[in-house]
Short mmCIF file of N, CA and C in Angstrom, two decimals:
data_model
loop_
_atom_site.label_atom_id
_atom_site.label_comp_id
_atom_site.label_asym_id
_atom_site.label_seq_id
_atom_site.Cartn_x
_atom_site.Cartn_y
_atom_site.Cartn_z
N VAL E 15 -8.57 -13.85 15.40
CA VAL E 15 -7.79 -12.64 15.19
C VAL E 15 -8.70 -11.48 14.81
N THR E 16 -9.73 -11.76 14.00
CA THR E 16 -10.63 -10.69 13.58
C THR E 16 -11.31 -10.07 14.78
N GLY E 17 -11.74 -10.87 15.73
CA GLY E 17 -12.37 -10.34 16.93
C GLY E 17 -11.44 -9.43 17.72
N GLU E 18 -10.16 -9.78 17.75
CA GLU E 18 -9.18 -8.95 18.44
C GLU E 18 -9.03 -7.61 17.75
N ARG E 19 -9.05 -7.61 16.43
CA ARG E 19 -8.91 -6.36 15.67
C ARG E 19 -10.13 -5.47 15.88
N GLU E 20 -11.30 -6.09 15.90
CA GLU E 20 -12.51 -5.31 16.15
C GLU E 20 -12.48 -4.68 17.54
N LYS E 21 -11.97 -5.41 18.51
CA LYS E 21 -11.82 -4.86 19.86
C LYS E 21 -10.82 -3.72 19.86
N ALA E 22 -9.76 -3.87 19.07
CA ALA E 22 -8.75 -2.81 18.98
C ALA E 22 -9.37 -1.55 18.37
N VAL E 23 -10.18 -1.71 17.33
CA VAL E 23 -10.85 -0.56 16.72
C VAL E 23 -11.72 0.13 17.75
N GLU E 24 -12.49 -0.65 18.47
CA GLU E 24 -13.37 -0.10 19.51
C GLU E 24 -12.56 0.67 20.56
N TYR E 25 -11.44 0.09 20.97
CA TYR E 25 -10.57 0.72 21.96
C TYR E 25 -10.04 2.06 21.45
N TYR E 26 -9.53 2.07 20.19
CA TYR E 26 -8.95 3.30 19.64
C TYR E 26 -10.02 4.36 19.43
N LEU E 27 -11.23 3.97 19.01
CA LEU E 27 -12.30 4.94 18.82
C LEU E 27 -12.69 5.58 20.15
N LYS E 28 -12.74 4.77 21.21
CA LYS E 28 -13.03 5.33 22.54
C LYS E 28 -11.92 6.28 22.98
N ALA E 29 -10.68 5.89 22.69
CA ALA E 29 -9.55 6.74 23.05
C ALA E 29 -9.62 8.08 22.31
N LEU E 30 -10.05 8.05 21.07
CA LEU E 30 -10.17 9.30 20.30
C LEU E 30 -11.28 10.18 20.85
N GLN E 31 -12.38 9.58 21.27
CA GLN E 31 -13.49 10.35 21.81
C GLN E 31 -13.11 11.04 23.11
N GLY E 32 -12.30 10.38 23.89
CA GLY E 32 -11.91 10.94 25.18
C GLY E 32 -10.70 11.86 25.09
N LYS E 33 -10.10 12.00 23.93
CA LYS E 33 -8.86 12.75 23.76
C LYS E 33 -9.17 14.22 23.51
N THR E 34 -8.96 15.05 24.51
CA THR E 34 -9.18 16.48 24.35
C THR E 34 -7.88 17.26 24.50
N GLY E 35 -6.83 16.58 24.93
CA GLY E 35 -5.57 17.26 25.22
C GLY E 35 -4.62 17.32 24.04
N ASP E 36 -3.54 16.64 24.18
CA ASP E 36 -2.43 16.69 23.23
C ASP E 36 -2.83 16.19 21.84
N ALA E 37 -2.73 17.07 20.86
CA ALA E 37 -3.08 16.71 19.48
C ALA E 37 -2.15 15.63 18.94
N ASN E 38 -0.90 15.66 19.36
CA ASN E 38 0.05 14.66 18.88
C ASN E 38 -0.34 13.25 19.33
N ASP E 39 -0.89 13.14 20.54
CA ASP E 39 -1.39 11.84 21.01
C ASP E 39 -2.52 11.36 20.11
N LYS E 40 -3.41 12.28 19.74
CA LYS E 40 -4.52 11.93 18.86
C LYS E 40 -3.99 11.45 17.51
N ALA E 41 -2.97 12.11 17.00
CA ALA E 41 -2.38 11.70 15.71
C ALA E 41 -1.84 10.29 15.79
N HIS E 42 -1.19 9.95 16.89
CA HIS E 42 -0.63 8.60 17.03
C HIS E 42 -1.72 7.55 17.23
N ILE E 43 -2.81 7.91 17.88
CA ILE E 43 -3.95 6.99 17.99
C ILE E 43 -4.53 6.74 16.61
N LEU E 44 -4.67 7.80 15.82
CA LEU E 44 -5.16 7.65 14.45
C LEU E 44 -4.24 6.75 13.62
N MET E 45 -2.94 6.90 13.81
CA MET E 45 -1.99 6.03 13.10
C MET E 45 -2.23 4.57 13.48
N ASP E 46 -2.34 4.30 14.77
CA ASP E 46 -2.57 2.93 15.23
C ASP E 46 -3.89 2.38 14.69
N LEU E 47 -4.92 3.22 14.69
CA LEU E 47 -6.22 2.81 14.16
C LEU E 47 -6.11 2.51 12.67
N GLY E 48 -5.37 3.32 11.93
CA GLY E 48 -5.16 3.08 10.51
C GLY E 48 -4.46 1.76 10.24
N VAL E 49 -3.48 1.44 11.08
CA VAL E 49 -2.78 0.16 10.92
C VAL E 49 -3.75 -1.00 11.13
N VAL E 50 -4.60 -0.90 12.12
CA VAL E 50 -5.58 -1.97 12.37
C VAL E 50 -6.53 -2.09 11.19
N PHE E 51 -7.02 -0.96 10.67
CA PHE E 51 -7.89 -1.03 9.50
C PHE E 51 -7.16 -1.66 8.31
N GLY E 52 -5.90 -1.35 8.16
CA GLY E 52 -5.11 -1.96 7.09
C GLY E 52 -5.02 -3.47 7.25
N GLU E 53 -4.80 -3.92 8.47
CA GLU E 53 -4.74 -5.36 8.74
C GLU E 53 -6.08 -6.03 8.46
N MET E 54 -7.16 -5.26 8.61
CA MET E 54 -8.51 -5.78 8.34
C MET E 54 -8.86 -5.65 6.85
N GLU E 55 -7.93 -5.15 6.05
CA GLU E 55 -8.11 -4.92 4.62
C GLU E 55 -9.19 -3.89 4.33
N GLU E 56 -9.39 -2.98 5.27
CA GLU E 56 -10.30 -1.85 5.08
C GLU E 56 -9.42 -0.64 4.76
N TYR E 57 -8.90 -0.64 3.53
CA TYR E 57 -7.85 0.31 3.16
C TYR E 57 -8.34 1.75 3.06
N GLU E 58 -9.57 1.95 2.65
CA GLU E 58 -10.09 3.32 2.57
C GLU E 58 -10.16 3.94 3.96
N ARG E 59 -10.62 3.17 4.92
CA ARG E 59 -10.67 3.67 6.30
C ARG E 59 -9.26 3.89 6.84
N ALA E 60 -8.34 3.02 6.46
CA ALA E 60 -6.95 3.18 6.89
C ALA E 60 -6.38 4.48 6.35
N VAL E 61 -6.58 4.73 5.05
CA VAL E 61 -6.07 5.96 4.44
C VAL E 61 -6.67 7.18 5.13
N PHE E 62 -7.96 7.12 5.43
CA PHE E 62 -8.60 8.23 6.13
C PHE E 62 -7.89 8.53 7.46
N CYS E 63 -7.62 7.48 8.22
CA CYS E 63 -6.95 7.67 9.52
C CYS E 63 -5.55 8.25 9.35
N PHE E 64 -4.80 7.72 8.37
CA PHE E 64 -3.44 8.22 8.15
C PHE E 64 -3.45 9.68 7.71
N ARG E 65 -4.41 10.03 6.86
CA ARG E 65 -4.51 11.44 6.43
C ARG E 65 -4.88 12.35 7.58
N GLU E 66 -5.81 11.90 8.41
CA GLU E 66 -6.19 12.69 9.57
C GLU E 66 -5.00 12.90 10.51
N ALA E 67 -4.20 11.86 10.68
CA ALA E 67 -2.99 11.98 11.49
C ALA E 67 -2.05 13.02 10.89
N LEU E 68 -1.91 13.00 9.56
CA LEU E 68 -1.04 13.98 8.90
C LEU E 68 -1.61 15.39 8.98
N ASN E 69 -2.93 15.52 9.02
CA ASN E 69 -3.53 16.85 9.19
C ASN E 69 -3.16 17.44 10.54
N ILE E 70 -2.97 16.58 11.52
CA ILE E 70 -2.58 17.04 12.86
C ILE E 70 -1.08 17.27 12.92
N ASN E 71 -0.33 16.33 12.37
CA ASN E 71 1.14 16.41 12.44
C ASN E 71 1.72 15.87 11.14
N ARG E 72 2.10 16.77 10.25
CA ARG E 72 2.59 16.33 8.94
C ARG E 72 3.97 15.69 9.00
N TYR E 73 4.57 15.65 10.17
CA TYR E 73 5.90 15.07 10.32
C TYR E 73 5.88 13.61 10.77
N ILE E 74 4.71 13.01 10.83
CA ILE E 74 4.63 11.58 11.13
C ILE E 74 4.94 10.85 9.81
N LEU E 75 6.20 10.66 9.56
CA LEU E 75 6.65 10.17 8.26
C LEU E 75 6.13 8.79 7.93
N ASN E 76 5.93 7.96 8.92
CA ASN E 76 5.44 6.61 8.67
C ASN E 76 4.04 6.63 8.04
N ALA E 77 3.30 7.71 8.26
CA ALA E 77 1.97 7.82 7.66
C ALA E 77 2.06 7.81 6.14
N TYR E 78 3.09 8.45 5.59
CA TYR E 78 3.25 8.48 4.14
C TYR E 78 3.52 7.07 3.59
N VAL E 79 4.31 6.31 4.30
CA VAL E 79 4.58 4.92 3.90
C VAL E 79 3.29 4.12 3.96
N ASN E 80 2.56 4.25 5.06
CA ASN E 80 1.33 3.48 5.23
C ASN E 80 0.29 3.83 4.17
N ILE E 81 0.18 5.12 3.84
CA ILE E 81 -0.76 5.53 2.80
C ILE E 81 -0.34 4.94 1.46
N THR E 82 0.96 5.01 1.17
CA THR E 82 1.46 4.45 -0.09
C THR E 82 1.10 2.97 -0.21
N LEU E 83 1.37 2.21 0.84
CA LEU E 83 1.08 0.77 0.81
C LEU E 83 -0.42 0.50 0.70
N ALA E 84 -1.24 1.32 1.37
CA ALA E 84 -2.70 1.14 1.28
C ALA E 84 -3.18 1.40 -0.15
N TYR E 85 -2.66 2.44 -0.78
CA TYR E 85 -3.06 2.71 -2.17
C TYR E 85 -2.59 1.61 -3.11
N VAL E 86 -1.43 1.04 -2.84
CA VAL E 86 -0.98 -0.10 -3.65
C VAL E 86 -1.97 -1.25 -3.49
N LYS E 87 -2.36 -1.53 -2.26
CA LYS E 87 -3.32 -2.62 -2.01
C LYS E 87 -4.65 -2.34 -2.70
N MET E 88 -5.05 -1.04 -2.79
CA MET E 88 -6.29 -0.68 -3.48
C MET E 88 -6.08 -0.57 -4.99
N GLU E 89 -4.84 -0.77 -5.42
CA GLU E 89 -4.45 -0.71 -6.83
C GLU E 89 -4.67 0.68 -7.43
N ASP E 90 -4.52 1.71 -6.61
CA ASP E 90 -4.55 3.10 -7.08
C ASP E 90 -3.10 3.58 -7.14
N TYR E 91 -2.44 3.24 -8.24
CA TYR E 91 -1.00 3.46 -8.35
C TYR E 91 -0.63 4.93 -8.52
N GLU E 92 -1.54 5.74 -9.05
CA GLU E 92 -1.25 7.17 -9.18
C GLU E 92 -1.12 7.81 -7.81
N LYS E 93 -2.07 7.56 -6.93
CA LYS E 93 -2.00 8.12 -5.58
C LYS E 93 -0.85 7.51 -4.80
N ALA E 94 -0.60 6.23 -5.03
CA ALA E 94 0.54 5.58 -4.37
C ALA E 94 1.84 6.26 -4.77
N ALA E 95 1.95 6.66 -6.02
CA ALA E 95 3.18 7.32 -6.49
C ALA E 95 3.36 8.67 -5.81
N VAL E 96 2.29 9.40 -5.62
CA VAL E 96 2.37 10.73 -4.97
C VAL E 96 2.89 10.58 -3.54
N TYR E 97 2.26 9.71 -2.77
CA TYR E 97 2.68 9.53 -1.39
C TYR E 97 4.01 8.79 -1.32
N GLY E 98 4.24 7.90 -2.27
CA GLY E 98 5.49 7.16 -2.29
C GLY E 98 6.69 8.06 -2.50
N ALA E 99 6.53 9.09 -3.31
CA ALA E 99 7.63 10.04 -3.54
C ALA E 99 8.02 10.74 -2.25
N ILE E 100 7.03 11.08 -1.46
CA ILE E 100 7.30 11.72 -0.16
C ILE E 100 7.91 10.70 0.80
N ALA E 101 7.32 9.53 0.85
CA ALA E 101 7.76 8.50 1.79
C ALA E 101 9.19 8.04 1.50
N ARG E 102 9.53 7.95 0.24
CA ARG E 102 10.84 7.43 -0.14
C ARG E 102 11.98 8.31 0.37
N ARG E 103 11.72 9.60 0.48
CA ARG E 103 12.76 10.49 1.01
C ARG E 103 13.09 10.14 2.46
N ALA E 104 12.07 9.78 3.21
CA ALA E 104 12.28 9.47 4.63
C ALA E 104 12.61 8.00 4.86
N PHE E 105 12.09 7.13 3.99
CA PHE E 105 12.27 5.69 4.15
C PHE E 105 12.79 5.09 2.84
N PRO E 106 14.09 5.09 2.67
CA PRO E 106 14.65 4.57 1.42
C PRO E 106 14.27 3.11 1.14
N ASP E 107 13.88 2.35 2.17
CA ASP E 107 13.55 0.94 1.97
C ASP E 107 12.14 0.74 1.43
N LEU E 108 11.39 1.81 1.20
CA LEU E 108 10.05 1.65 0.65
C LEU E 108 10.09 0.88 -0.67
N ASN E 109 11.09 1.17 -1.48
CA ASN E 109 11.22 0.44 -2.75
C ASN E 109 11.38 -1.05 -2.50
N GLY E 110 12.15 -1.41 -1.48
CA GLY E 110 12.33 -2.81 -1.14
C GLY E 110 11.03 -3.47 -0.73
N GLN E 111 10.22 -2.75 0.04
CA GLN E 111 8.92 -3.29 0.45
C GLN E 111 8.02 -3.50 -0.76
N LEU E 112 8.01 -2.52 -1.66
CA LEU E 112 7.18 -2.64 -2.85
C LEU E 112 7.69 -3.75 -3.77
N ASN E 113 9.01 -3.88 -3.89
CA ASN E 113 9.57 -4.98 -4.68
C ASN E 113 9.16 -6.32 -4.11
N GLY E 114 9.18 -6.43 -2.79
CA GLY E 114 8.75 -7.67 -2.15
C GLY E 114 7.30 -7.98 -2.45
N LEU E 115 6.47 -6.95 -2.47
CA LEU E 115 5.06 -7.15 -2.80
C LEU E 115 4.91 -7.60 -4.26
N ALA E 116 5.69 -6.99 -5.16
CA ALA E 116 5.64 -7.40 -6.58
C ALA E 116 6.08 -8.85 -6.74
N GLU E 117 7.12 -9.25 -6.01
CA GLU E 117 7.59 -10.64 -6.08
C GLU E 117 6.52 -11.59 -5.57
N ARG E 118 5.82 -11.18 -4.53
CA ARG E 118 4.72 -12.01 -4.00
C ARG E 118 3.62 -12.16 -5.06
N CYS E 119 3.34 -11.07 -5.76
CA CYS E 119 2.33 -11.12 -6.82
C CYS E 119 2.77 -12.06 -7.94
N LEU E 120 4.05 -12.04 -8.29
CA LEU E 120 4.56 -12.97 -9.30
C LEU E 120 4.37 -14.41 -8.83
N PHE E 121 4.69 -14.67 -7.58
CA PHE E 121 4.55 -16.01 -7.01
C PHE E 121 3.08 -16.45 -7.05
N ASP E 122 2.17 -15.50 -6.76
CA ASP E 122 0.74 -15.80 -6.75
C ASP E 122 0.10 -15.76 -8.14
N LYS E 123 0.93 -15.56 -9.16
CA LYS E 123 0.48 -15.49 -10.56
C LYS E 123 -0.43 -14.30 -10.82
N GLU E 124 -0.24 -13.23 -10.07
CA GLU E 124 -0.94 -11.97 -10.30
C GLU E 124 0.00 -11.07 -11.10
N TYR E 125 0.20 -11.43 -12.36
CA TYR E 125 1.23 -10.81 -13.18
C TYR E 125 0.95 -9.35 -13.49
N LEU E 126 -0.30 -9.02 -13.76
CA LEU E 126 -0.64 -7.63 -14.06
C LEU E 126 -0.39 -6.73 -12.85
N ARG E 127 -0.76 -7.22 -11.69
CA ARG E 127 -0.53 -6.45 -10.47
C ARG E 127 0.97 -6.29 -10.20
N ALA E 128 1.74 -7.34 -10.41
CA ALA E 128 3.19 -7.26 -10.24
C ALA E 128 3.78 -6.23 -11.19
N GLN E 129 3.26 -6.20 -12.41
CA GLN E 129 3.73 -5.23 -13.39
C GLN E 129 3.45 -3.81 -12.92
N LYS E 130 2.24 -3.54 -12.44
CA LYS E 130 1.87 -2.19 -12.00
C LYS E 130 2.72 -1.74 -10.81
N ILE E 131 2.94 -2.64 -9.86
CA ILE E 131 3.75 -2.30 -8.69
C ILE E 131 5.19 -2.02 -9.11
N SER E 132 5.72 -2.83 -10.01
CA SER E 132 7.09 -2.62 -10.49
C SER E 132 7.21 -1.29 -11.24
N GLU E 133 6.20 -0.95 -12.01
CA GLU E 133 6.20 0.34 -12.70
C GLU E 133 6.19 1.49 -11.70
N LEU E 134 5.46 1.33 -10.61
CA LEU E 134 5.44 2.35 -9.56
C LEU E 134 6.83 2.53 -8.96
N VAL E 135 7.50 1.43 -8.63
CA VAL E 135 8.84 1.51 -8.06
C VAL E 135 9.78 2.21 -9.04
N LEU E 136 9.68 1.87 -10.32
CA LEU E 136 10.56 2.49 -11.31
C LEU E 136 10.24 3.97 -11.50
N ALA E 137 9.00 4.37 -11.29
CA ALA E 137 8.67 5.79 -11.34
C ALA E 137 9.31 6.53 -10.18
N LEU E 138 9.40 5.86 -9.03
CA LEU E 138 10.02 6.46 -7.84
C LEU E 138 11.54 6.37 -7.89
N ALA E 139 12.05 5.29 -8.46
CA ALA E 139 13.50 5.04 -8.48
C ALA E 139 13.87 4.33 -9.79
N PRO E 140 14.07 5.09 -10.86
CA PRO E 140 14.32 4.48 -12.18
C PRO E 140 15.54 3.56 -12.23
N TRP E 141 16.43 3.68 -11.29
CA TRP E 141 17.65 2.87 -11.27
C TRP E 141 17.48 1.54 -10.56
N ASN E 142 16.30 1.27 -10.03
CA ASN E 142 16.08 0.09 -9.19
C ASN E 142 16.11 -1.19 -10.04
N LYS E 143 17.15 -1.97 -9.87
CA LYS E 143 17.35 -3.19 -10.67
C LYS E 143 16.31 -4.26 -10.36
N ASN E 144 15.94 -4.39 -9.09
CA ASN E 144 14.95 -5.41 -8.73
C ASN E 144 13.60 -5.11 -9.37
N ALA E 145 13.22 -3.85 -9.37
CA ALA E 145 11.95 -3.48 -9.99
C ALA E 145 11.98 -3.73 -11.49
N ARG E 146 13.12 -3.43 -12.11
CA ARG E 146 13.25 -3.67 -13.55
C ARG E 146 13.15 -5.17 -13.84
N ARG E 147 13.80 -5.99 -13.01
CA ARG E 147 13.72 -7.44 -13.18
C ARG E 147 12.28 -7.93 -12.98
N ASN E 148 11.60 -7.44 -11.94
CA ASN E 148 10.22 -7.84 -11.68
C ASN E 148 9.30 -7.41 -12.82
N LEU E 149 9.54 -6.22 -13.36
CA LEU E 149 8.73 -5.73 -14.47
C LEU E 149 8.92 -6.62 -15.70
N LEU E 150 10.15 -6.92 -16.03
CA LEU E 150 10.42 -7.77 -17.19
C LEU E 150 9.82 -9.16 -17.01
N GLU E 151 9.96 -9.69 -15.79
CA GLU E 151 9.42 -11.03 -15.51
C GLU E 151 7.90 -11.04 -15.61
N SER E 152 7.25 -10.01 -15.07
CA SER E 152 5.78 -9.97 -15.13
C SER E 152 5.32 -9.84 -16.58
N ARG E 153 6.00 -9.02 -17.37
CA ARG E 153 5.62 -8.88 -18.78
C ARG E 153 5.84 -10.19 -19.54
N ARG E 154 6.96 -10.86 -19.26
CA ARG E 154 7.25 -12.13 -19.91
C ARG E 154 6.15 -13.15 -19.58
N ARG E 155 5.80 -13.23 -18.31
CA ARG E 155 4.79 -14.21 -17.91
C ARG E 155 3.41 -13.87 -18.47
N LEU E 156 3.11 -12.58 -18.59
CA LEU E 156 1.83 -12.20 -19.20
C LEU E 156 1.78 -12.62 -20.66
N GLN E 157 2.90 -12.49 -21.37
CA GLN E 157 2.96 -12.88 -22.78
C GLN E 157 2.88 -14.39 -22.94
N GLU E 158 3.50 -15.12 -22.02
CA GLU E 158 3.53 -16.58 -22.11
C GLU E 158 2.26 -17.24 -21.61
N ALA E 159 1.47 -16.50 -20.86
CA ALA E 159 0.27 -17.08 -20.25
C ALA E 159 -0.69 -17.54 -21.34
N PRO E 160 -1.27 -18.73 -21.16
CA PRO E 160 -2.27 -19.17 -22.12
C PRO E 160 -3.44 -18.20 -22.13
N GLU E 161 -4.19 -18.21 -23.19
CA GLU E 161 -5.31 -17.27 -23.35
C GLU E 161 -6.24 -17.30 -22.13
N SER E 162 -6.50 -18.50 -21.59
CA SER E 162 -7.38 -18.60 -20.42
C SER E 162 -6.79 -17.89 -19.22
N SER E 163 -5.46 -17.92 -19.05
CA SER E 163 -4.82 -17.21 -17.94
C SER E 163 -4.88 -15.71 -18.14
N ARG E 164 -4.74 -15.27 -19.39
CA ARG E 164 -4.83 -13.84 -19.66
C ARG E 164 -6.21 -13.33 -19.31
N ASP E 165 -7.23 -14.11 -19.65
CA ASP E 165 -8.58 -13.69 -19.31
C ASP E 165 -8.73 -13.59 -17.80
N ALA E 166 -8.17 -14.55 -17.07
CA ALA E 166 -8.25 -14.52 -15.61
C ALA E 166 -7.50 -13.31 -15.07
N THR E 167 -6.37 -12.98 -15.69
CA THR E 167 -5.60 -11.83 -15.25
C THR E 167 -6.39 -10.54 -15.47
N ASP E 168 -7.16 -10.48 -16.57
CA ASP E 168 -7.96 -9.30 -16.84
C ASP E 168 -9.04 -9.09 -15.78
N ASP E 169 -9.41 -10.15 -15.08
CA ASP E 169 -10.44 -10.05 -14.05
C ASP E 169 -9.90 -9.59 -12.70
N LEU E 170 -8.59 -9.36 -12.61
CA LEU E 170 -8.04 -8.88 -11.35
C LEU E 170 -8.63 -7.53 -11.02
N PRO E 171 -8.84 -7.22 -9.75
CA PRO E 171 -9.36 -5.91 -9.40
C PRO E 171 -8.44 -4.83 -9.94
N GLY E 172 -9.04 -3.83 -10.55
CA GLY E 172 -8.26 -2.71 -11.07
C GLY E 172 -7.75 -2.92 -12.48
N ALA E 173 -7.94 -4.10 -13.05
CA ALA E 173 -7.47 -4.35 -14.42
C ALA E 173 -8.34 -3.57 -15.39
N LYS E 174 -7.71 -2.97 -16.38
CA LYS E 174 -8.43 -2.19 -17.38
C LYS E 174 -8.89 -3.13 -18.48
N LYS E 175 -10.13 -2.97 -18.88
CA LYS E 175 -10.69 -3.84 -19.93
C LYS E 175 -10.94 -3.04 -21.18
#
């Protein structure tokens, strides 16, 4: 699969080099390239592509969602909140996607990350019951975790020490 993604990147980069016409086409190529970078877990490059697409056409609403999710993956919750506020207006299900990610983190015992994602959802939608439940559950599990688990949780990327 990785080889296929690298070929896709190569294809999209060639398409961008040859694109001298319609700017909107270039924006959509950048969006596709950003998605591939996201799948490759190269989130900074993905964000760059999504931002470049928005510089061309600020009405590509899916770019705001993609940037939000990339910042969540990079654990930059402040930037995720900024883009998430914009994205949520166009895509009300963004909260559902983020809640699903928080639930996955709970399942994977990444309690601190689940807590941060749930806090982000509540900042965007304070009435969100699922986010409130995920937040309470992550806090409960962090408190119940043995000292050795807490230390491991502190080692998560983005954890403050």
